[in-house]
Short mmCIF file of C-alpha atoms and ligand atoms in Angstrom, two decimals:
data_model
loop_
_atom_site.label_atom_id
_atom_site.label_comp_id
_atom_site.label_asym_id
_atom_site.label_seq_id
_atom_site.Cartn_x
_atom_site.Cartn_y
_atom_site.Cartn_z
CA MET Q 9 0.00 0.00 0.00
CA GLY Q 10 1.39 3.42 -0.92
CA LYS Q 11 2.46 6.13 1.47
CA ILE Q 12 -0.73 8.04 0.80
CA TYR Q 13 -2.80 5.62 2.95
CA GLU Q 14 -0.44 5.43 5.93
CA LYS Q 15 -1.95 8.18 8.06
CA ALA Q 16 -4.68 10.75 8.06
CA MET Q 17 -3.61 13.53 5.72
CA THR Q 18 -3.91 17.26 6.06
CA GLU Q 19 -5.82 19.16 3.40
CA GLU Q 20 -2.52 20.49 2.09
CA GLU Q 21 -1.05 17.00 1.79
CA ILE Q 22 -4.13 15.78 -0.08
CA ARG Q 23 -3.85 18.65 -2.56
CA GLU Q 24 -0.15 17.87 -3.03
CA ALA Q 25 -0.87 14.16 -3.62
CA LEU Q 26 -3.51 14.96 -6.23
CA LYS Q 27 -1.74 17.82 -7.96
CA ASP Q 28 -0.91 15.85 -11.11
CA ASP Q 29 -4.49 14.66 -11.63
CA PRO Q 30 -6.20 17.39 -13.67
CA VAL Q 31 -9.72 16.44 -12.60
CA LEU Q 32 -9.25 15.56 -8.92
CA ALA Q 33 -6.89 18.43 -8.13
CA GLU Q 34 -9.23 21.06 -9.54
CA GLU Q 35 -10.17 23.79 -7.08
CA PRO Q 36 -13.92 24.37 -6.71
CA GLY Q 37 -14.79 26.72 -9.61
CA PRO Q 38 -17.14 29.71 -9.69
CA THR Q 39 -20.09 27.40 -10.28
CA ALA Q 40 -19.53 25.04 -7.32
CA PRO Q 41 -22.91 24.48 -5.59
CA ALA Q 42 -23.78 26.80 -2.70
CA THR Q 43 -26.53 26.76 -0.06
CA ILE Q 44 -29.47 29.14 -0.37
CA GLN Q 45 -28.09 31.30 2.45
CA GLU Q 46 -24.58 31.47 0.97
CA GLU Q 47 -25.84 32.34 -2.47
CA LEU Q 48 -28.44 34.86 -1.30
CA GLU Q 49 -25.63 36.93 0.17
CA ARG Q 50 -23.57 36.84 -3.04
CA ALA Q 51 -26.59 37.27 -5.32
CA ASP Q 52 -27.74 40.29 -3.32
CA LYS Q 53 -24.48 42.14 -4.05
CA LEU Q 54 -24.41 41.06 -7.69
CA TYR Q 55 -28.04 42.06 -8.17
CA GLY Q 56 -27.33 45.58 -6.93
CA GLU Q 57 -24.43 45.93 -9.42
CA ALA Q 58 -26.59 44.56 -12.22
CA VAL Q 59 -29.41 47.03 -11.57
CA ASN Q 60 -26.90 49.90 -11.64
CA TYR Q 61 -25.60 48.64 -14.98
CA ALA Q 62 -29.15 48.43 -16.43
CA LYS Q 63 -29.80 51.98 -15.24
CA SER Q 64 -26.64 53.30 -16.93
CA PHE Q 65 -27.31 51.72 -20.33
CA MET Q 66 -31.00 52.64 -20.37
CA ASP Q 67 -30.16 56.23 -19.40
CA ASN Q 68 -27.47 56.41 -22.11
CA VAL Q 69 -29.92 55.20 -24.74
CA ARG Q 70 -32.52 57.72 -23.54
CA GLU Q 71 -29.99 60.53 -23.91
CA GLY Q 72 -28.99 59.35 -27.38
CA LYS Q 73 -25.50 58.34 -26.22
CA PRO Q 74 -23.89 55.20 -27.62
CA PHE Q 75 -23.77 52.13 -25.39
CA ASP Q 76 -21.37 49.24 -25.72
CA PHE Q 77 -23.42 46.09 -25.85
CA GLN Q 78 -20.40 43.91 -24.99
CA ASP Q 79 -20.01 45.69 -21.60
CA ALA Q 80 -22.85 43.48 -20.33
CA THR Q 81 -20.99 40.21 -21.05
CA PRO Q 82 -19.04 39.87 -17.75
CA LEU Q 83 -22.11 40.79 -15.73
CA VAL Q 84 -24.28 38.24 -17.55
CA ASN Q 85 -21.59 35.62 -16.94
CA ASP Q 86 -21.53 36.44 -13.21
CA LEU Q 87 -25.32 36.03 -13.14
CA ILE Q 88 -25.03 32.67 -14.95
CA ASP Q 89 -22.42 31.51 -12.37
CA SER Q 90 -24.85 32.47 -9.60
CA VAL Q 91 -27.61 30.46 -11.30
CA PHE Q 92 -25.32 27.41 -11.42
CA ARG Q 93 -24.37 27.78 -7.74
CA ASN Q 94 -27.98 27.95 -6.57
CA ASP Q 95 -30.69 29.03 -9.01
CA SER Q 96 -33.37 29.24 -6.30
CA ALA Q 97 -31.36 31.97 -4.56
CA THR Q 98 -30.74 33.90 -7.78
CA ALA Q 99 -34.45 33.70 -8.67
CA ALA Q 100 -35.53 34.71 -5.16
CA ILE Q 101 -33.28 37.72 -4.68
CA SER Q 102 -35.19 39.99 -7.06
CA LYS Q 103 -38.39 39.39 -5.13
CA LEU Q 104 -36.86 39.72 -1.67
CA LYS Q 105 -35.30 43.13 -1.79
CA ALA Q 106 -37.27 46.32 -2.32
CA PHE Q 107 -36.13 48.06 -5.48
CA ASP Q 108 -38.46 50.66 -6.89
CA GLU Q 109 -37.25 51.26 -10.42
CA TYR Q 110 -39.10 48.58 -12.30
CA THR Q 111 -37.74 49.43 -15.76
CA TYR Q 112 -34.20 48.62 -14.58
CA THR Q 113 -34.89 45.69 -12.26
CA HIS Q 114 -37.09 44.10 -14.93
CA CYS Q 115 -34.12 43.89 -17.38
CA ILE Q 116 -32.10 41.97 -14.80
CA ASN Q 117 -34.96 39.77 -13.62
CA VAL Q 118 -35.82 38.73 -17.18
CA SER Q 119 -32.14 38.03 -17.88
CA VAL Q 120 -31.77 35.85 -14.76
CA LEU Q 121 -35.08 34.01 -15.11
CA ALA Q 122 -34.48 33.31 -18.82
CA VAL Q 123 -31.08 31.79 -17.93
CA ILE Q 124 -32.76 29.61 -15.27
CA LEU Q 125 -35.33 28.40 -17.81
CA GLY Q 126 -32.60 27.87 -20.45
CA LYS Q 127 -30.60 25.80 -17.96
CA ARG Q 128 -33.67 23.65 -17.31
CA LEU Q 129 -33.98 23.16 -21.09
CA GLY Q 130 -30.39 21.89 -21.19
CA TYR Q 131 -28.83 24.83 -23.05
CA SER Q 132 -25.04 25.05 -23.38
CA ARG Q 133 -23.13 27.74 -21.50
CA GLU Q 134 -22.65 29.61 -24.78
CA LYS Q 135 -26.37 29.59 -25.50
CA LEU Q 136 -27.15 30.66 -21.92
CA GLU Q 137 -24.91 33.68 -22.43
CA MET Q 138 -26.95 34.57 -25.51
CA VAL Q 139 -30.19 34.11 -23.53
CA GLY Q 140 -28.89 36.26 -20.66
CA MET Q 141 -27.84 39.05 -23.03
CA ALA Q 142 -31.21 38.87 -24.85
CA GLY Q 143 -32.96 39.24 -21.48
CA MET Q 144 -30.80 42.19 -20.51
CA PHE Q 145 -31.65 44.10 -23.72
CA HIS Q 146 -35.18 42.86 -24.45
CA ASP Q 147 -36.86 46.10 -23.30
CA VAL Q 148 -34.19 48.58 -24.46
CA GLY Q 149 -36.87 50.16 -26.70
CA LYS Q 150 -38.60 51.44 -23.55
CA ALA Q 151 -35.85 54.08 -23.34
CA ILE Q 152 -37.61 55.76 -26.30
CA ILE Q 153 -41.06 55.78 -24.62
CA PRO Q 154 -41.89 59.18 -23.05
CA PRO Q 155 -41.33 58.96 -19.25
CA HIS Q 156 -44.86 60.22 -18.46
CA ILE Q 157 -46.23 57.09 -20.17
CA LEU Q 158 -43.47 54.67 -19.09
CA ASN Q 159 -43.73 55.65 -15.42
CA LYS Q 160 -47.41 56.55 -15.24
CA PRO Q 161 -48.68 55.69 -11.74
CA GLY Q 162 -51.89 54.17 -13.05
CA ALA Q 163 -53.48 52.21 -15.90
CA LEU Q 164 -52.66 53.45 -19.42
CA THR Q 165 -55.33 54.85 -21.76
CA ASP Q 166 -55.77 53.08 -25.12
CA LYS Q 167 -53.72 55.77 -26.81
CA GLU Q 168 -50.90 55.51 -24.26
CA MET Q 169 -51.00 51.74 -24.59
CA ASP Q 170 -50.50 52.07 -28.36
CA VAL Q 171 -47.37 54.16 -27.69
CA MET Q 172 -46.12 51.66 -25.10
CA ARG Q 173 -46.58 48.84 -27.58
CA THR Q 174 -44.09 50.42 -29.96
CA HIS Q 175 -41.19 49.49 -27.64
CA PRO Q 176 -40.35 46.17 -29.36
CA VAL Q 177 -39.91 47.95 -32.71
CA HIS Q 178 -37.82 50.71 -31.09
CA GLY Q 179 -35.72 48.01 -29.46
CA TYR Q 180 -35.24 46.27 -32.80
CA LYS Q 181 -34.07 49.50 -34.44
CA LEU Q 182 -31.72 50.45 -31.59
CA LEU Q 183 -30.03 47.05 -31.53
CA LYS Q 184 -29.86 46.82 -35.33
CA GLU Q 185 -27.89 50.12 -35.39
CA GLN Q 186 -25.17 48.59 -33.18
CA PRO Q 187 -22.44 46.54 -34.84
CA ASP Q 188 -22.16 42.79 -34.25
CA ILE Q 189 -25.29 42.15 -32.18
CA PRO Q 190 -26.42 38.57 -32.84
CA GLU Q 191 -29.74 38.14 -34.66
CA GLU Q 192 -31.22 36.10 -31.77
CA ILE Q 193 -30.82 39.05 -29.39
CA ILE Q 194 -32.39 41.49 -31.85
CA ARG Q 195 -35.32 39.12 -32.41
CA GLY Q 196 -35.71 38.74 -28.62
CA ALA Q 197 -36.33 42.49 -28.36
CA MET Q 198 -38.68 42.47 -31.36
CA GLU Q 199 -40.72 39.34 -30.54
CA HIS Q 200 -40.99 39.00 -26.75
CA HIS Q 201 -44.64 40.21 -26.73
CA GLU Q 202 -45.77 37.83 -29.46
CA LYS Q 203 -48.07 35.03 -28.30
CA HIS Q 204 -48.22 31.43 -29.43
CA ASP Q 205 -51.78 31.77 -30.83
CA GLY Q 206 -50.93 34.91 -32.84
CA SER Q 207 -52.73 37.36 -30.53
CA GLY Q 208 -49.55 39.19 -29.45
CA TYR Q 209 -47.78 42.25 -30.87
CA PRO Q 210 -46.26 43.94 -32.83
CA ARG Q 211 -46.64 41.53 -35.76
CA GLY Q 212 -49.06 38.85 -34.52
CA LEU Q 213 -46.54 36.05 -35.18
CA LYS Q 214 -47.61 32.49 -34.35
CA GLY Q 215 -45.95 29.36 -32.94
CA GLU Q 216 -42.68 28.51 -34.68
CA GLN Q 217 -42.61 31.90 -36.39
CA ILE Q 218 -41.57 33.34 -33.02
CA SER Q 219 -37.84 32.88 -32.41
CA GLU Q 220 -36.73 30.37 -29.77
CA ILE Q 221 -35.20 32.93 -27.40
CA ALA Q 222 -38.23 35.23 -27.72
CA ARG Q 223 -40.46 32.31 -26.59
CA LEU Q 224 -38.38 32.01 -23.42
CA LEU Q 225 -38.41 35.75 -22.83
CA ALA Q 226 -42.22 35.83 -23.26
CA VAL Q 227 -42.68 33.40 -20.35
CA VAL Q 228 -40.33 35.07 -17.89
CA ASP Q 229 -41.44 38.58 -18.90
CA VAL Q 230 -45.05 37.86 -17.89
CA TYR Q 231 -43.92 36.16 -14.67
CA ASP Q 232 -41.75 39.09 -13.62
CA ALA Q 233 -44.37 41.71 -14.56
CA LEU Q 234 -47.08 40.05 -12.47
CA THR Q 235 -44.89 39.26 -9.45
CA SER Q 236 -43.44 42.80 -9.32
CA LYS Q 237 -44.72 45.67 -7.26
CA ARG Q 238 -45.73 48.74 -9.26
CA VAL Q 239 -47.02 52.08 -8.05
CA TYR Q 240 -50.53 51.14 -9.17
CA LYS Q 241 -50.58 47.46 -8.16
CA ASP Q 242 -49.39 45.08 -5.46
CA PRO Q 243 -47.21 42.16 -6.48
CA LEU Q 244 -49.00 38.85 -6.88
CA PRO Q 245 -47.40 35.92 -5.01
CA PRO Q 246 -45.18 33.83 -7.36
CA GLY Q 247 -47.17 30.64 -6.65
CA LYS Q 248 -50.40 32.33 -7.78
CA VAL Q 249 -48.78 33.78 -10.91
CA LEU Q 250 -47.44 30.36 -11.95
CA ALA Q 251 -50.96 28.91 -11.52
CA MET Q 252 -52.38 31.68 -13.76
CA MET Q 253 -49.70 31.13 -16.38
CA TYR Q 254 -50.43 27.41 -16.34
CA LYS Q 255 -54.01 28.25 -17.37
CA TRP Q 256 -52.77 30.44 -20.26
CA ARG Q 257 -50.12 27.94 -21.37
CA VAL Q 258 -51.93 26.75 -24.52
CA THR Q 259 -52.90 30.15 -25.93
CA ASP Q 260 -50.00 32.37 -24.93
CA PHE Q 261 -46.90 30.23 -24.77
CA TYR Q 262 -44.94 27.64 -26.71
CA PRO Q 263 -45.95 24.04 -25.81
CA ASP Q 264 -44.43 22.68 -22.59
CA ILE Q 265 -42.41 25.82 -21.82
CA VAL Q 266 -44.59 26.95 -18.89
CA GLU Q 267 -44.38 23.44 -17.42
CA GLN Q 268 -40.59 23.57 -17.68
CA PHE Q 269 -40.52 27.01 -16.07
CA ILE Q 270 -42.64 25.74 -13.16
CA LYS Q 271 -40.30 22.76 -12.77
CA SER Q 272 -37.30 25.09 -12.62
CA LEU Q 273 -38.78 27.35 -9.92
CA GLY Q 274 -41.07 24.88 -8.12
CA VAL Q 275 -44.84 25.37 -7.79
CA TYR Q 276 -44.01 27.46 -4.71
CA PRO Q 277 -40.74 29.27 -5.55
CA VAL Q 278 -38.17 29.83 -2.80
CA GLY Q 279 -39.23 32.94 -0.87
CA SER Q 280 -42.96 32.14 -1.12
CA PHE Q 281 -44.90 32.84 2.09
CA VAL Q 282 -47.37 30.03 2.70
CA ARG Q 283 -50.01 28.71 5.09
CA LEU Q 284 -49.81 25.04 6.03
CA SER Q 285 -52.57 22.52 6.78
CA THR Q 286 -51.84 23.01 10.52
CA GLY Q 287 -52.73 26.70 10.10
CA GLU Q 288 -49.10 27.70 10.73
CA HIS Q 289 -47.23 30.08 8.40
CA GLY Q 290 -43.76 29.91 6.94
CA VAL Q 291 -41.43 30.64 4.07
CA VAL Q 292 -40.32 28.22 1.34
CA THR Q 293 -36.54 27.81 1.64
CA ASP Q 294 -35.80 25.00 -0.83
CA HIS Q 295 -37.40 22.72 -3.38
CA SER Q 296 -36.55 19.73 -5.51
CA PRO Q 297 -37.83 19.10 -9.05
CA GLU Q 298 -38.99 15.61 -7.94
CA HIS Q 299 -41.41 17.10 -5.37
CA PRO Q 300 -42.74 20.30 -6.95
CA LEU Q 301 -45.73 20.52 -4.57
CA ASN Q 302 -43.78 19.66 -1.43
CA PRO Q 303 -40.91 22.07 -0.79
CA VAL Q 304 -38.95 22.69 2.42
CA VAL Q 305 -40.77 25.27 4.58
CA ARG Q 306 -39.35 27.23 7.50
CA ILE Q 307 -42.27 27.58 9.90
CA CYS Q 308 -42.10 30.97 11.65
CA TYR Q 309 -45.64 31.93 12.78
CA ASP Q 310 -48.61 30.13 14.30
CA GLU Q 311 -52.17 30.15 12.91
CA ARG Q 312 -52.77 33.67 14.25
CA MET Q 313 -49.47 35.00 12.88
CA ARG Q 314 -47.82 35.04 16.31
CA PRO Q 315 -44.07 34.36 15.99
CA GLU Q 316 -43.04 30.87 17.00
CA LEU Q 317 -39.72 29.06 17.26
CA LYS Q 318 -38.45 28.66 13.70
CA ARG Q 319 -38.18 25.10 12.41
CA ASP Q 320 -37.59 23.64 8.94
CA VAL Q 321 -39.94 20.93 7.67
CA ASN Q 322 -39.51 18.99 4.43
CA LEU Q 323 -43.05 18.48 3.15
CA ALA Q 324 -41.84 15.70 0.85
CA GLU Q 325 -41.04 13.66 3.97
CA ASP Q 326 -44.18 14.57 5.92
CA PRO Q 327 -47.33 13.33 4.12
CA ASP Q 328 -49.65 14.85 6.76
CA LEU Q 329 -48.41 18.36 6.15
CA ARG Q 330 -49.30 20.34 3.00
CA ILE Q 331 -49.55 23.91 1.72
CA THR Q 332 -53.10 25.28 1.75
CA ASP Q 333 -52.55 28.87 0.63
CA VAL Q 334 -50.00 31.35 -0.74
CA ILE Q 335 -50.02 34.70 1.05
CA ASN Q 336 -48.67 38.14 0.24
CA PRO Q 337 -46.05 38.72 3.00
CA ASP Q 338 -46.37 42.53 2.65
CA GLU Q 339 -49.92 42.33 4.02
CA HIS Q 340 -48.49 41.01 7.29
CA GLY Q 341 -45.32 43.15 7.35
CA VAL Q 342 -43.16 40.05 7.01
CA ASP Q 343 -39.54 40.44 5.81
CA ILE Q 344 -38.93 37.23 3.87
CA PHE Q 345 -35.21 37.95 3.32
CA LYS Q 346 -34.58 38.03 7.07
CA LEU Q 347 -36.59 34.85 7.67
CA ILE Q 348 -34.55 32.88 5.10
CA GLN Q 349 -31.22 34.15 6.38
FE1 FE2 I 411 -41.43 44.41 -23.22
#
């Protein structure tokens, strides 16, 4: 037996012994799996940087200044790394922290969620980068929409809605003017409001006529819009939005894509505030694709919303316990971010 087995080895000795084996000696890379808590902390910082980036390019476009499309590449790659470390944390972060500027946060959320869906669909890293970039720039045409319509604190009139609906064409033109932007990204901006049955805009494209990346963007765009807080509406809980989208899956979306999106986030995405069959309340902290209806829940409040000793229960291992309702945590002044951490 070789020297390597003679005694317990220190970490340093193990690394030394394995140094010539290219696979075994590899240090954990930027995509090594992380826990929800570990990744939430990293994703929080990254998300803040990403929103600042979105603000700077949208503001530049609005002022008619040039923007360098390739500047987004490192940021998109950092977001993809975060998705590989723990996609539940990356998906949750945008819903856990209060950011008010929807136009900017929406670019990042669509980019991240489209990457999560693309990963579920088995896309290569290269294709995920394309998807992430397409998400980042899908609404760039909104920079051309007059601010009093874009940021109107209420429902739009029909006339204002017509103006708003020009943003995909503006986006197409803006991206087409830039050198070397891949066709898929330009079509993502142009086609993300098209619907599978042809009832979308601006061209009323149907089914396969809509580009592959635009079909992904369409799903995550609707999800983010409905789960986001706006001046004129409260956010809907993610679990409720996914149920609504499941109903619209045949008319609005490409076959099977909503189902795949639900599998990637879980029926009750991480960060959902739920009521259990015992009447107690808690926050979803983890899920597995094998048990979409039975995530891990951190119970924090009793049936009358009085705080109780926090405990984690895995509903997949407890057949007597199930989720009976999804609740808007804002209505109870609950800070989900703190409860998960
Ligand atoms: Fe849009």
